[in-house]
Coordinates of C-alpha atoms in Angstrom, one line a residue:
M22 CA 0.0 0.0 0.0
N23 CA 1.5 3.3 -1.1
F24 CA 0.4 6.6 0.6
H25 CA 1.3 9.8 -1.3
I26 CA 0.7 12.9 0.7
L27 CA 0.5 16.3 -1.1
T28 CA 1.4 18.8 1.7
L29 CA 3.0 22.1 2.6
F30 CA 4.5 20.4 5.7
P31 CA 6.0 17.0 4.7
E32 CA 7.9 16.8 8.0
A33 CA 4.6 16.6 9.9
I34 CA 3.8 13.2 8.4
D35 CA 6.7 11.6 10.2
G36 CA 4.4 11.4 13.3
V37 CA 2.6 8.4 11.9
K38 CA 5.8 6.3 11.4
H39 CA 5.6 4.4 14.6
S40 CA 4.2 1.1 16.0
M41 CA 2.4 -1.1 13.6
I42 CA 2.8 1.4 10.7
K43 CA 6.5 1.5 11.1
R44 CA 6.5 -2.3 11.1
G45 CA 4.6 -2.3 7.9
I46 CA 7.1 0.2 6.4
D47 CA 10.0 -1.9 7.5
D48 CA 8.5 -5.1 6.1
G49 CA 7.8 -3.4 2.7
K50 CA 4.0 -3.6 3.1
I51 CA 3.5 0.2 3.3
T52 CA 5.3 3.2 1.8
I53 CA 4.7 6.8 2.9
N54 CA 5.7 9.4 0.3
P55 CA 5.2 13.0 1.3
V56 CA 5.3 15.4 -1.7
H57 CA 6.2 18.9 -0.9
I58 CA 3.8 21.2 -2.7
R59 CA 6.2 24.2 -2.4
D60 CA 8.7 22.3 -4.6
F61 CA 6.2 23.1 -7.4
A62 CA 5.6 26.7 -6.4
I63 CA 5.1 29.4 -9.0
N64 CA 8.0 31.7 -8.2
S65 CA 11.4 31.8 -6.4
R66 CA 9.7 32.6 -3.1
R67 CA 8.1 29.2 -3.2
Q68 CA 4.7 30.8 -3.0
A69 CA 1.8 28.3 -2.9
D70 CA -1.0 30.6 -1.7
D71 CA -2.7 33.9 -2.6
Y72 CA -5.5 36.2 -1.5
P73 CA -9.1 35.0 -2.2
Y74 CA -11.1 36.5 -5.0
G75 CA -14.1 38.3 -3.6
G76 CA -12.2 39.3 -0.4
G77 CA -12.2 37.7 3.0
A78 CA -9.7 36.7 5.6
G79 CA -6.7 34.4 5.2
M80 CA -5.0 32.9 2.2
I81 CA -6.1 30.2 -0.3
M82 CA -3.8 27.5 -1.7
R83 CA -3.2 28.1 -5.4
P84 CA -4.2 25.3 -7.9
E85 CA -1.0 25.2 -10.0
P86 CA 1.5 23.9 -7.5
I87 CA -1.0 21.3 -6.2
Y88 CA -1.8 20.1 -9.7
D89 CA 1.9 19.9 -10.7
A90 CA 2.7 18.0 -7.5
Y91 CA -0.1 15.6 -8.3
K92 CA 1.0 15.2 -11.9
S93 CA 4.6 14.4 -10.7
L94 CA 3.3 11.2 -9.2
N95 CA 2.0 9.9 -12.6
L96 CA -0.9 8.1 -10.9
S97 CA -3.9 9.2 -12.9
Q98 CA -6.0 6.2 -11.8
A99 CA -5.4 6.5 -8.1
K100 CA -7.9 7.9 -5.7
V101 CA -7.2 11.5 -4.6
V102 CA -8.6 12.1 -1.1
F103 CA -9.0 15.7 0.0
L104 CA -8.9 16.0 3.8
T105 CA -11.6 18.7 4.6
P106 CA -14.2 19.4 7.3
S107 CA -16.9 19.4 4.6
G108 CA -16.2 15.8 3.5
R109 CA -18.0 12.6 4.5
V110 CA -17.0 11.5 7.9
F111 CA -14.3 8.9 8.0
N112 CA -15.2 5.5 9.5
Q113 CA -14.1 1.9 9.5
K114 CA -16.1 1.0 6.4
I115 CA -14.3 3.7 4.4
A116 CA -10.9 2.6 5.8
Q117 CA -11.6 -0.9 4.6
E118 CA -12.6 0.5 1.2
F119 CA -9.4 2.5 0.9
A120 CA -7.3 -0.5 2.1
Q121 CA -8.2 -2.2 -1.2
E122 CA -6.2 0.4 -3.2
T123 CA -2.6 0.0 -4.2
D124 CA -2.0 3.8 -4.2
L125 CA -3.8 6.4 -2.2
I126 CA -3.1 10.2 -2.7
L127 CA -4.0 12.3 0.3
L128 CA -4.3 16.1 -0.3
C129 CA -3.8 18.3 2.8
G130 CA -5.3 21.7 2.7
H131 CA -4.0 24.6 4.8
Y132 CA -4.8 28.3 5.5
E133 CA -8.4 29.0 4.5
G134 CA -8.5 26.1 2.1
I135 CA -7.6 25.3 -1.5
D136 CA -8.9 26.7 -4.9
Q137 CA -12.1 24.9 -5.8
R138 CA -10.9 24.2 -9.3
I139 CA -8.3 21.8 -8.0
V140 CA -11.0 19.9 -6.2
D141 CA -13.1 19.8 -9.3
E142 CA -10.1 18.6 -11.4
I143 CA -8.4 15.9 -9.4
V144 CA -10.2 15.0 -6.2
T145 CA -12.2 11.7 -6.1
D146 CA -13.1 11.7 -2.4
E147 CA -13.6 14.3 0.3
I148 CA -13.0 13.0 3.8
S149 CA -13.5 14.6 7.2
I150 CA -12.3 13.0 10.5
G151 CA -15.0 14.8 12.5
D152 CA -17.1 17.9 12.9
F153 CA -14.3 20.3 13.8
V154 CA -11.7 22.4 12.0
L155 CA -7.9 21.7 12.1
T156 CA -5.1 24.1 11.2
G157 CA -4.2 21.8 8.3
G158 CA -4.9 18.4 6.7
E159 CA -1.8 16.7 7.9
L160 CA -3.2 15.4 11.2
A161 CA -6.3 14.1 9.4
A162 CA -4.0 12.4 6.8
M163 CA -2.1 10.6 9.5
V164 CA -5.4 9.4 11.0
V165 CA -6.3 7.9 7.6
I166 CA -2.9 6.4 7.1
D167 CA -3.0 4.7 10.5
A168 CA -6.6 3.4 10.1
V169 CA -6.0 2.2 6.5
G170 CA -2.4 1.0 6.9
R171 CA -3.3 -1.4 9.8
L172 CA -5.7 -3.1 7.5
V173 CA -3.1 -3.9 4.8
P174 CA -2.6 -7.7 4.7
D175 CA 0.1 -8.9 7.1
V176 CA 0.6 -5.6 8.8
I177 CA -1.5 -6.9 11.7
K178 CA -2.5 -10.6 12.2
P179 CA -6.0 -11.2 10.9
E180 CA -7.2 -12.6 14.2
S181 CA -6.3 -9.4 15.9
L182 CA -8.7 -7.5 13.5
A183 CA -11.5 -10.0 13.7
H184 CA -13.3 -8.8 16.9
E185 CA -12.2 -5.2 17.4
S186 CA -14.6 -2.3 17.5
F187 CA -16.7 -1.7 14.3
S188 CA -15.5 -5.0 12.7
D189 CA -19.0 -6.4 13.1
G190 CA -21.0 -3.2 13.7
L191 CA -20.4 -3.4 17.5
L192 CA -18.0 -1.9 19.9
E193 CA -15.3 -4.3 21.3
Y194 CA -16.0 -6.4 24.4
P195 CA -14.0 -5.6 27.6
Q196 CA -10.5 -7.0 27.8
Y197 CA -8.5 -8.1 30.9
T198 CA -4.9 -9.2 31.7
R199 CA -2.9 -9.8 34.9
P200 CA -3.2 -9.2 37.8
Y201 CA -6.3 -11.2 38.5
D202 CA -7.2 -8.7 41.3
F203 CA -6.6 -5.0 40.8
M204 CA -7.8 -2.7 43.6
G205 CA -10.6 -5.1 44.4
H206 CA -11.7 -5.5 40.8
K207 CA -11.4 -9.1 39.7
V208 CA -11.2 -10.6 36.3
P209 CA -14.6 -12.1 35.4
E210 CA -14.6 -15.9 36.3
I211 CA -15.9 -16.9 32.8
L212 CA -12.6 -15.8 31.3
L213 CA -10.7 -18.2 33.6
S214 CA -13.0 -21.2 32.8
G215 CA -11.4 -22.5 29.7
H216 CA -14.9 -22.9 28.1
H217 CA -14.3 -21.3 24.8
G218 CA -18.0 -21.4 23.7
E219 CA -19.2 -19.7 26.9
I220 CA -16.4 -17.2 26.6
A221 CA -17.4 -16.3 23.1
K222 CA -21.0 -16.0 24.2
W223 CA -20.0 -13.7 27.1
R224 CA -17.9 -11.5 24.8
S225 CA -20.7 -11.2 22.3
E226 CA -23.2 -10.2 25.0
K227 CA -20.7 -7.6 26.5
A228 CA -20.0 -6.2 23.0
L229 CA -23.7 -5.6 22.5
E230 CA -24.1 -4.2 26.0
A231 CA -21.2 -1.8 25.5
T232 CA -22.7 -0.7 22.1
R233 CA -26.1 -0.1 23.6
R234 CA -24.6 2.0 26.4
K235 CA -22.0 4.0 24.6
R236 CA -23.0 4.1 20.9
P237 CA -26.7 3.2 20.5
D238 CA -26.7 4.9 17.1
L239 CA -24.7 1.9 15.7
L240 CA -27.7 -0.3 16.4
M241 CA -30.2 1.8 14.6

């Protein structure tokens, strides 16, 4: 899986290169390729933004450097995902959809946004990670990389993905490890029984219970 990030701040993307994603990179399952939009700027000052037509506060990212950065990848068939608060809200289903791709291009906005014409020309998907506004799209891009990257085959063992939250429309059941007794709270006896069928049933019931309590909207 190859992630190509069109960004004004390529160094920011290094924050995702840890844990399982780093293992995926080291094993050759994942590549992360930040593309510096300023390298394609329109003048010697490496200018990639300008004032908005019609007036208003802030600056808008110009279309030419973004388009040239995109064209440099020579991936005309790849999805181009624009990280924006106005996109559809990212979830596990979308992560699974993106994980089927070989190449994914993530476009990070900044300042007051990007020229609409670049959205119209190259963007295939607009994605938000929630109903709030960030300074730029780099943090959102890292969220997408982490959520999608962990689904790439052999990055994480399949059995570890099978029963986690949202894998079957429910939140995950509670998990326990040593010590058996922590501050008077003991591990449920069923988990010590060795009866795998009963343990599976208990976990299913607890997953449903947790979903009803915390995220009833998932059951609607």
